[in-house]
mmCIF file of C-alpha atoms and ligand atoms in Angstrom:
data_model
loop_
_atom_site.group_PDB
_atom_site.id
_atom_site.type_symbol
_atom_site.label_atom_id
_atom_site.label_comp_id
_atom_site.label_asym_id
_atom_site.label_seq_id
_atom_site.Cartn_x
_atom_site.Cartn_y
_atom_site.Cartn_z
ATOM 1 C CA UNK A 1 56.401 93.260 120.025
ATOM 2 C CA UNK A 2 59.804 95.831 120.660
ATOM 3 C CA UNK A 3 62.076 92.485 120.590
ATOM 4 C CA UNK A 4 60.971 91.839 117.138
ATOM 5 C CA UNK A 5 62.104 94.745 115.904
ATOM 6 C CA UNK A 6 65.161 95.110 117.604
ATOM 7 C CA UNK A 7 65.858 91.867 115.586
ATOM 8 C CA UNK A 8 64.975 92.943 113.175
ATOM 9 C CA UNK A 9 67.173 95.649 112.817
ATOM 10 C CA UNK A 10 70.133 93.606 114.105
ATOM 11 C CA UNK A 11 69.461 91.903 111.238
ATOM 12 C CA UNK A 12 69.074 94.377 108.737
ATOM 13 C CA UNK A 13 72.467 95.955 110.233
ATOM 14 C CA UNK A 14 74.328 92.342 109.626
ATOM 15 C CA UNK A 15 73.290 92.101 106.577
ATOM 16 C CA UNK A 16 74.455 95.355 105.198
ATOM 17 C CA UNK A 17 77.578 95.116 106.841
ATOM 18 C CA UNK A 18 77.926 91.853 105.555
ATOM 19 C CA UNK A 19 77.066 92.989 101.703
ATOM 20 C CA UNK A 20 79.342 96.287 102.276
ATOM 21 C CA UNK A 21 82.038 93.559 103.024
ATOM 22 C CA UNK A 22 80.695 91.045 99.888
ATOM 23 C CA UNK A 23 80.073 93.655 97.132
ATOM 24 C CA UNK A 24 83.162 95.893 95.893
ATOM 25 C CA UNK A 25 82.397 99.060 94.661
ATOM 26 C CA UNK A 26 82.414 99.535 91.144
ATOM 27 C CA UNK A 27 85.679 98.817 89.649
ATOM 28 C CA UNK A 28 87.520 102.025 88.459
ATOM 29 C CA UNK A 29 88.209 102.551 84.179
ATOM 30 C CA UNK A 30 90.354 103.457 82.550
ATOM 31 C CA UNK A 31 88.426 106.081 80.494
ATOM 32 C CA UNK A 32 89.525 104.074 77.178
ATOM 33 C CA UNK A 33 87.399 101.068 75.154
ATOM 34 C CA UNK A 34 87.392 98.893 72.159
ATOM 35 C CA UNK A 35 84.048 100.956 70.021
ATOM 36 C CA UNK A 36 82.422 97.513 69.763
ATOM 37 C CA UNK A 37 81.205 95.197 72.413
ATOM 38 C CA UNK A 38 82.075 91.614 69.840
ATOM 39 C CA UNK A 39 86.112 91.803 70.272
ATOM 40 C CA UNK A 40 88.420 89.835 68.548
ATOM 41 C CA UNK A 41 91.970 88.567 70.106
ATOM 42 C CA UNK A 42 94.779 86.787 69.250
ATOM 43 C CA UNK A 43 95.407 84.182 71.409
ATOM 44 C CA UNK A 44 99.771 84.186 70.779
ATOM 45 C CA UNK A 45 100.067 82.157 74.170
ATOM 46 C CA UNK A 46 103.610 79.847 73.117
ATOM 47 C CA UNK A 47 102.309 76.820 74.291
ATOM 48 C CA UNK A 48 99.171 74.866 75.422
ATOM 49 C CA UNK A 49 99.476 75.508 78.360
ATOM 50 C CA UNK A 50 99.719 79.546 77.855
ATOM 51 C CA UNK A 51 96.976 79.086 75.061
ATOM 52 C CA UNK A 52 95.243 78.071 77.904
ATOM 53 C CA UNK A 53 95.299 80.946 80.398
ATOM 54 C CA UNK A 54 93.820 83.170 77.547
ATOM 55 C CA UNK A 55 91.362 81.502 76.685
ATOM 56 C CA UNK A 56 90.218 80.667 79.772
ATOM 57 C CA UNK A 57 90.427 84.596 81.120
ATOM 58 C CA UNK A 58 88.367 85.505 77.898
ATOM 59 C CA UNK A 59 85.303 83.032 78.590
ATOM 60 C CA UNK A 60 85.468 84.376 82.217
ATOM 61 C CA UNK A 61 85.062 87.639 80.940
ATOM 62 C CA UNK A 62 82.270 86.484 78.477
ATOM 63 C CA UNK A 63 80.085 84.659 80.740
ATOM 64 C CA UNK A 64 79.959 87.603 83.262
ATOM 65 C CA UNK A 65 79.777 90.655 80.801
ATOM 66 C CA UNK A 66 78.027 91.742 77.870
ATOM 67 C CA UNK A 67 81.632 91.324 76.098
ATOM 68 C CA UNK A 68 82.108 89.015 73.653
ATOM 69 C CA UNK A 69 86.144 88.367 73.836
ATOM 70 C CA UNK A 70 86.524 85.843 70.448
ATOM 71 C CA UNK A 71 89.840 84.243 69.251
ATOM 72 C CA UNK A 72 90.935 84.397 65.929
ATOM 73 C CA UNK A 73 93.312 86.929 63.715
ATOM 74 C CA UNK A 74 94.486 90.057 65.047
ATOM 75 C CA UNK A 75 97.773 91.521 65.496
ATOM 76 C CA UNK A 76 95.954 95.122 67.288
ATOM 77 C CA UNK A 77 95.303 92.685 69.755
ATOM 78 C CA UNK A 78 97.698 90.150 71.165
ATOM 79 C CA UNK A 79 98.092 88.237 74.223
ATOM 80 C CA UNK A 80 100.905 86.471 75.235
ATOM 81 C CA UNK A 81 103.456 85.350 77.376
ATOM 82 C CA UNK A 82 107.517 86.703 78.069
ATOM 83 C CA UNK A 83 109.849 85.817 80.552
ATOM 84 C CA UNK A 84 111.185 88.376 81.857
ATOM 85 C CA UNK A 85 113.160 88.799 84.918
ATOM 86 C CA UNK A 86 115.000 92.461 84.215
ATOM 87 C CA UNK A 87 111.154 93.565 86.231
ATOM 88 C CA UNK A 88 108.828 93.296 89.343
ATOM 89 C CA UNK A 89 106.223 92.882 87.658
ATOM 90 C CA UNK A 90 103.867 89.733 86.498
ATOM 91 C CA UNK A 91 101.383 91.078 84.424
ATOM 92 C CA UNK A 92 101.102 93.707 81.901
ATOM 93 C CA UNK A 93 99.564 95.682 79.420
ATOM 94 C CA UNK A 94 100.950 97.756 76.652
ATOM 95 C CA UNK A 95 98.126 99.877 74.980
ATOM 96 C CA UNK A 96 98.136 102.451 72.387
ATOM 97 C CA UNK A 97 95.793 104.922 72.326
ATOM 98 C CA UNK A 98 93.579 106.913 69.468
ATOM 99 C CA UNK A 99 92.834 110.698 70.322
ATOM 100 C CA UNK A 100 89.036 109.518 70.661
ATOM 101 C CA UNK A 101 89.760 107.909 73.617
ATOM 102 C CA UNK A 102 89.497 104.204 71.799
ATOM 103 C CA UNK A 103 91.842 101.758 71.770
ATOM 104 C CA UNK A 104 93.928 101.845 68.758
ATOM 105 C CA UNK A 105 96.285 98.851 69.866
ATOM 106 C CA UNK A 106 96.836 96.567 72.018
ATOM 107 C CA UNK A 107 98.638 93.182 73.598
ATOM 108 C CA UNK A 108 98.712 91.987 77.135
ATOM 109 C CA UNK A 109 101.758 89.674 78.602
ATOM 110 C CA UNK A 110 102.359 87.387 81.325
ATOM 111 C CA UNK A 111 105.615 87.954 82.465
ATOM 112 C CA UNK A 112 106.645 83.436 82.095
ATOM 113 C CA UNK A 113 109.807 84.628 84.629
ATOM 114 C CA UNK A 114 107.464 84.534 87.449
ATOM 115 C CA UNK A 115 105.108 82.556 86.616
ATOM 116 C CA UNK A 116 107.099 79.454 86.143
ATOM 117 C CA UNK A 117 108.590 80.634 89.578
ATOM 118 C CA UNK A 118 107.312 78.119 92.833
ATOM 119 C CA UNK A 119 105.510 80.458 94.590
ATOM 120 C CA UNK A 120 103.213 80.842 91.554
ATOM 121 C CA UNK A 121 102.789 77.113 90.668
ATOM 122 C CA UNK A 122 101.687 76.458 94.099
ATOM 123 C CA UNK A 123 99.075 78.520 94.799
ATOM 124 C CA UNK A 124 96.249 77.493 93.150
ATOM 125 C CA UNK A 125 94.721 80.518 90.578
ATOM 126 C CA UNK A 126 97.922 82.719 90.905
ATOM 127 C CA UNK A 127 99.122 82.631 87.461
ATOM 128 C CA UNK A 128 95.291 82.613 85.670
ATOM 129 C CA UNK A 129 94.619 85.357 87.797
ATOM 130 C CA UNK A 130 97.108 87.346 86.181
ATOM 131 C CA UNK A 131 95.719 86.400 82.368
ATOM 132 C CA UNK A 132 92.106 87.416 83.276
ATOM 133 C CA UNK A 133 93.465 90.578 85.439
ATOM 134 C CA UNK A 134 94.898 91.609 82.148
ATOM 135 C CA UNK A 135 91.961 91.091 79.662
ATOM 136 C CA UNK A 136 90.073 93.385 82.369
ATOM 137 C CA UNK A 137 92.741 96.025 81.331
ATOM 138 C CA UNK A 138 92.657 95.116 77.857
ATOM 139 C CA UNK A 139 88.467 96.054 77.856
ATOM 140 C CA UNK A 140 89.111 99.225 80.072
ATOM 141 C CA UNK A 141 89.459 98.353 83.797
ATOM 142 C CA UNK A 142 92.198 100.030 85.487
ATOM 143 C CA UNK A 143 93.248 98.750 88.358
ATOM 144 C CA UNK A 144 91.422 97.998 91.692
ATOM 145 C CA UNK A 145 92.787 98.879 95.848
ATOM 146 C CA UNK A 146 94.672 95.978 97.115
ATOM 147 C CA UNK A 147 92.839 94.025 99.243
ATOM 148 C CA UNK A 148 89.458 94.589 97.571
ATOM 149 C CA UNK A 149 87.332 91.547 96.027
ATOM 150 C CA UNK A 150 88.239 92.604 92.830
ATOM 151 C CA UNK A 151 90.388 90.595 89.757
ATOM 152 C CA UNK A 152 92.176 94.012 89.327
ATOM 153 C CA UNK A 153 94.132 94.168 92.564
ATOM 154 C CA UNK A 154 97.064 94.924 91.515
ATOM 155 C CA UNK A 155 99.535 92.655 92.320
ATOM 156 C CA UNK A 156 99.044 88.810 92.088
ATOM 157 C CA UNK A 157 101.063 88.378 95.893
ATOM 158 C CA UNK A 158 101.821 90.521 99.128
ATOM 159 C CA UNK A 159 104.465 91.023 100.736
ATOM 160 C CA UNK A 160 103.565 88.625 103.179
ATOM 161 C CA UNK A 161 103.013 85.830 100.943
ATOM 162 C CA UNK A 162 99.710 85.214 100.715
ATOM 163 C CA UNK A 163 98.233 85.386 97.913
ATOM 164 C CA UNK A 164 96.937 88.717 96.775
ATOM 165 C CA UNK A 165 93.771 87.698 94.027
ATOM 166 C CA UNK A 166 91.491 85.806 95.733
ATOM 167 C CA UNK A 167 88.601 87.270 93.766
ATOM 168 C CA UNK A 168 90.655 85.781 90.660
ATOM 169 C CA UNK A 169 87.528 85.956 88.010
ATOM 170 C CA UNK A 170 85.539 88.604 87.509
ATOM 171 C CA UNK A 171 84.072 90.131 90.249
ATOM 172 C CA UNK A 172 80.530 91.869 90.945
ATOM 173 C CA UNK A 173 82.102 95.650 90.810
ATOM 174 C CA UNK A 174 84.421 94.373 87.259
ATOM 175 C CA UNK A 175 81.395 92.981 85.899
ATOM 176 C CA UNK A 176 79.890 96.219 86.550
ATOM 177 C CA UNK A 177 82.186 98.007 85.306
ATOM 178 C CA UNK A 178 82.510 96.522 81.837
ATOM 179 C CA UNK A 179 78.854 96.327 82.138
ATOM 180 C CA UNK A 180 78.591 100.314 81.856
ATOM 181 C CA UNK A 181 81.418 100.829 79.394
ATOM 182 C CA UNK A 182 80.117 98.365 76.937
ATOM 183 C CA UNK A 183 76.365 99.569 77.490
ATOM 184 C CA UNK A 184 76.690 103.303 78.250
ATOM 185 C CA UNK A 185 79.567 105.387 77.883
ATOM 186 C CA UNK A 186 82.575 105.623 79.507
ATOM 187 C CA UNK A 187 82.966 105.825 83.464
ATOM 188 C CA UNK A 188 85.240 108.248 84.956
ATOM 189 C CA UNK A 189 88.972 107.858 84.903
ATOM 190 C CA UNK A 190 90.987 106.798 87.221
ATOM 191 C CA UNK A 191 94.404 108.219 85.533
ATOM 192 C CA UNK A 192 92.643 109.907 82.434
ATOM 193 C CA UNK A 193 94.758 111.216 79.911
ATOM 194 C CA UNK A 194 93.996 114.348 78.078
ATOM 195 C CA UNK A 195 94.918 115.634 74.554
ATOM 196 C CA UNK A 196 98.200 116.817 76.342
ATOM 197 C CA UNK A 197 99.534 114.034 75.939
ATOM 198 C CA UNK A 198 99.347 113.543 72.764
ATOM 199 C CA UNK A 199 102.760 114.201 70.773
ATOM 200 C CA UNK A 200 101.655 115.067 67.082
ATOM 201 C CA UNK A 201 103.112 112.626 65.257
ATOM 202 C CA UNK A 202 104.111 109.702 67.938
ATOM 203 C CA UNK A 203 102.293 106.985 69.245
ATOM 204 C CA UNK A 204 100.836 107.315 72.948
ATOM 205 C CA UNK A 205 101.616 104.311 75.040
ATOM 206 C CA UNK A 206 100.063 104.485 79.267
ATOM 207 C CA UNK A 207 101.761 100.949 80.419
ATOM 208 C CA UNK A 208 99.004 99.958 82.990
ATOM 209 C CA UNK A 209 101.754 97.342 85.505
ATOM 210 C CA UNK A 210 100.286 94.577 87.306
ATOM 211 C CA UNK A 211 103.411 93.731 90.562
ATOM 212 C CA UNK A 212 103.987 90.009 91.650
ATOM 213 C CA UNK A 213 103.989 91.583 94.968
ATOM 214 C CA UNK A 214 101.927 94.877 97.076
ATOM 215 C CA UNK A 215 104.026 95.570 99.194
ATOM 216 C CA UNK A 216 102.929 96.237 102.806
ATOM 217 C CA UNK A 217 105.458 97.967 104.801
ATOM 218 C CA UNK A 218 109.158 98.846 104.463
ATOM 219 C CA UNK A 219 111.124 96.004 105.758
ATOM 220 C CA UNK A 220 109.624 93.742 103.834
ATOM 221 C CA UNK A 221 110.587 95.885 100.973
ATOM 222 C CA UNK A 222 114.325 96.515 102.191
ATOM 223 C CA UNK A 223 114.092 92.504 102.231
ATOM 224 C CA UNK A 224 113.473 91.796 98.962
ATOM 225 C CA UNK A 225 116.568 94.639 97.468
ATOM 226 C CA UNK A 226 119.014 93.993 96.786
ATOM 227 C CA UNK A 227 120.441 97.442 97.180
ATOM 228 C CA UNK A 228 119.151 100.033 99.048
ATOM 229 C CA UNK A 229 121.393 103.501 98.460
ATOM 230 C CA UNK A 230 121.442 106.646 99.338
ATOM 231 C CA UNK A 231 122.388 108.463 96.829
ATOM 232 C CA UNK A 232 122.786 111.360 93.494
ATOM 233 C CA UNK A 233 121.688 111.726 90.323
ATOM 234 C CA UNK A 234 124.214 113.118 88.205
ATOM 235 C CA UNK A 235 123.144 112.615 84.471
ATOM 236 C CA UNK A 236 120.248 111.836 83.298
ATOM 237 C CA UNK A 237 120.784 109.939 79.730
ATOM 238 C CA UNK A 238 117.633 110.014 78.159
ATOM 239 C CA UNK A 239 115.272 106.738 76.854
ATOM 240 C CA UNK A 240 117.121 103.550 75.933
ATOM 241 C CA UNK A 241 115.201 100.827 74.388
ATOM 242 C CA UNK A 242 116.596 97.354 75.927
ATOM 243 C CA UNK A 243 114.261 95.391 72.965
ATOM 244 C CA UNK A 244 111.057 95.591 70.519
ATOM 245 C CA UNK A 245 107.942 95.755 73.308
ATOM 246 C CA UNK A 246 107.331 98.826 74.835
ATOM 247 C CA UNK A 247 108.246 98.084 78.126
ATOM 248 C CA UNK A 248 111.485 97.863 77.065
ATOM 249 C CA UNK A 249 111.172 101.499 77.113
ATOM 250 C CA UNK A 250 113.543 103.198 80.146
ATOM 251 C CA UNK A 251 115.125 106.090 81.268
ATOM 252 C CA UNK A 252 117.785 105.904 82.456
ATOM 253 C CA UNK A 253 119.791 107.757 85.038
ATOM 254 C CA UNK A 254 122.999 107.863 86.714
ATOM 255 C CA UNK A 255 123.426 107.886 90.394
ATOM 256 C CA UNK A 256 126.375 109.050 93.269
ATOM 257 C CA UNK A 257 126.370 106.423 95.962
ATOM 258 C CA UNK A 258 126.651 108.161 98.807
ATOM 259 C CA UNK A 259 125.487 105.772 101.517
ATOM 260 C CA UNK A 260 125.017 101.908 101.079
ATOM 261 C CA UNK A 261 122.223 101.009 103.720
ATOM 262 C CA UNK A 262 121.880 97.606 103.161
ATOM 263 C CA UNK A 263 124.270 95.219 100.387
ATOM 264 C CA UNK A 264 127.122 95.522 97.891
ATOM 265 C CA UNK A 265 129.036 97.473 100.184
ATOM 266 C CA UNK A 266 131.916 98.273 97.665
ATOM 267 C CA UNK A 267 128.968 100.500 95.711
ATOM 268 C CA UNK A 268 129.772 103.503 98.125
ATOM 269 C CA UNK A 269 131.250 106.314 96.115
ATOM 270 C CA UNK A 270 130.864 104.888 93.129
ATOM 271 C CA UNK A 271 128.429 105.448 90.015
ATOM 272 C CA UNK A 272 125.144 103.172 88.842
ATOM 273 C CA UNK A 273 122.873 102.865 86.437
ATOM 274 C CA UNK A 274 119.155 103.097 87.179
ATOM 275 C CA UNK A 275 115.971 102.276 85.505
ATOM 276 C CA UNK A 276 112.889 103.523 85.260
ATOM 277 C CA UNK A 277 109.819 102.141 82.977
ATOM 278 C CA UNK A 278 109.010 104.355 79.574
ATOM 279 C CA UNK A 279 110.933 107.034 77.734
ATOM 280 C CA UNK A 280 110.541 108.716 73.836
ATOM 281 C CA UNK A 281 112.373 108.198 70.702
ATOM 282 C CA UNK A 282 111.571 109.842 67.623
ATOM 283 C CA UNK A 283 107.211 107.007 66.972
ATOM 284 C CA UNK A 284 106.203 106.339 70.424
ATOM 285 C CA UNK A 285 105.759 107.908 73.567
ATOM 286 C CA UNK A 286 105.739 105.578 76.526
ATOM 287 C CA UNK A 287 104.141 107.032 79.905
ATOM 288 C CA UNK A 288 103.964 104.827 82.791
ATOM 289 C CA UNK A 289 101.619 106.840 86.042
ATOM 290 C CA UNK A 290 103.615 105.069 88.717
ATOM 291 C CA UNK A 291 106.578 106.289 87.395
ATOM 292 C CA UNK A 292 108.784 110.182 87.935
ATOM 293 C CA UNK A 293 112.105 110.289 86.098
ATOM 294 C CA UNK A 294 114.506 111.521 88.225
ATOM 295 C CA UNK A 295 115.953 114.715 86.828
ATOM 296 C CA UNK A 296 119.935 116.163 87.542
ATOM 297 C CA UNK A 297 120.589 116.489 90.999
ATOM 298 C CA UNK A 298 117.512 115.319 92.870
ATOM 299 C CA UNK A 299 118.768 113.403 96.709
ATOM 300 C CA UNK A 300 117.210 110.103 97.088
ATOM 301 C CA UNK A 301 116.698 106.712 99.263
ATOM 302 C CA UNK A 302 115.930 104.214 96.365
ATOM 303 C CA UNK A 303 115.390 100.374 97.005
ATOM 304 C CA UNK A 304 116.744 98.714 94.360
ATOM 305 C CA UNK A 305 116.895 95.516 92.184
ATOM 306 C CA UNK A 306 120.037 94.124 90.283
ATOM 307 C CA UNK A 307 119.609 93.723 86.297
ATOM 308 C CA UNK A 308 122.833 93.633 85.049
ATOM 309 C CA UNK A 309 126.703 94.951 86.008
ATOM 310 C CA UNK A 310 126.203 98.036 87.829
ATOM 311 C CA UNK A 311 122.620 98.286 86.480
ATOM 312 C CA UNK A 312 119.047 98.670 88.872
ATOM 313 C CA UNK A 313 115.848 99.968 88.746
ATOM 314 C CA UNK A 314 113.942 100.368 91.854
ATOM 315 C CA UNK A 315 111.051 98.206 92.915
ATOM 316 C CA UNK A 316 107.512 98.718 91.722
ATOM 317 C CA UNK A 317 109.014 102.152 90.032
ATOM 318 C CA UNK A 318 107.935 104.997 92.485
ATOM 319 C CA UNK A 319 107.211 102.500 95.205
ATOM 320 C CA UNK A 320 110.815 102.443 96.028
ATOM 321 C CA UNK A 321 111.598 106.201 95.326
ATOM 322 C CA UNK A 322 111.974 108.337 98.330
ATOM 323 C CA UNK A 323 113.240 111.803 97.655
ATOM 324 C CA UNK A 324 115.096 114.612 99.956
ATOM 325 C CA UNK A 325 113.177 117.051 100.317
ATOM 326 C CA UNK A 326 113.988 120.617 101.637
ATOM 327 C CA UNK A 327 113.665 120.479 104.582
ATOM 328 C CA UNK A 328 115.853 116.601 104.801
ATOM 329 C CA UNK A 329 112.211 115.513 104.603
ATOM 330 C CA UNK A 330 111.980 111.829 102.503
ATOM 331 C CA UNK A 331 108.645 111.443 100.679
ATOM 332 C CA UNK A 332 107.838 108.773 98.939
ATOM 333 C CA UNK A 333 106.561 109.313 94.484
ATOM 334 C CA UNK A 334 104.012 106.537 95.013
ATOM 335 C CA UNK A 335 102.199 107.522 98.105
ATOM 336 C CA UNK A 336 103.689 110.994 98.661
ATOM 337 C CA UNK A 337 103.777 109.950 102.242
ATOM 338 C CA UNK A 338 106.417 112.100 104.232
ATOM 339 C CA UNK A 339 109.108 109.471 106.341
ATOM 340 C CA UNK A 340 112.107 110.596 108.144
ATOM 341 C CA UNK A 341 115.073 108.958 107.559
ATOM 342 C CA UNK A 342 115.048 107.593 111.097
ATOM 343 C CA UNK A 343 111.766 106.142 110.815
ATOM 344 C CA UNK A 344 112.701 104.843 107.276
ATOM 345 C CA UNK A 345 115.823 102.849 108.719
ATOM 346 C CA UNK A 346 113.587 101.623 111.529
ATOM 347 C CA UNK A 347 111.088 100.380 109.457
ATOM 348 C CA UNK A 348 113.300 98.326 107.025
ATOM 349 C CA UNK A 349 115.325 97.627 109.670
ATOM 350 C CA UNK A 350 118.043 98.897 108.413
ATOM 351 C CA UNK A 351 119.630 99.992 111.960
HETATM 352 ZN ZN1 ZN B 401 97.222 95.564 85.998
#
């Protein structure tokens, strides 16, 4: 008798353990949605392959949740593809927000610069997962933590080369959150905007960026960087707009290189331009919650991707920026973790 109770207990605790690892928590939400659960999107895929990505992604959400995404004519919700080489994202959403917590318009993109690479082509479901993920944003979902069973994990690959989106279609946590957004009221949002973010007379865009790679450690980040430097910010040049999309809004600064830790040593004591996502002009404010604009006199260590002659971007934005604090410790702008320069050099295997 006692034995039986024990085995029942064992089985039920095992079941709970399994349940915990299989069922993800509800996916965080943006705090924004469409006013109806019947949503028309415009499939702007440039060819049948890219069109099919959005068609399949929409069907997956339709099958899994209470929403109905139908393709049609709607310039306020477009889904397309562009080849953007000067970026480390493979998917992005450009939402324009209304003050009443609804989307005014949404553009979602798959970055074909990445999806045409062999790593993507040879990994089953990798490319499809980006489109499904972006449509998840367009329904109001934010990112789920990495290594969870959610299509909303923030990157397609981990930096060790493994596929990060094993849940390549909507998971249970994703379904629950979309259903609660459209059945009931909005769940609390992860990166909530408030009235203070809205500037009178300007559109407000809050980018959702999905990375090609999620960095597991500094060694991988240093490996992928074209240039790792210690630098001083000598000027903040304001917003430059390099194209027709909101992801083309960049905040440009001039940095003076004090030490070259990896890359072209001829850049020592030279100035180069750094571009961070977001910016502002007379019509629009473009934000990204993972970008902290550098200011003049900031002292930083940066892991950079080269995008042009003397032009660089930080890999995955704040992930690659370590600010030197008054006590000579470094703080990472993404994780807010403190690290010494020596430790950073060791972990990056730059020494
Ligand atoms: Zn994303």
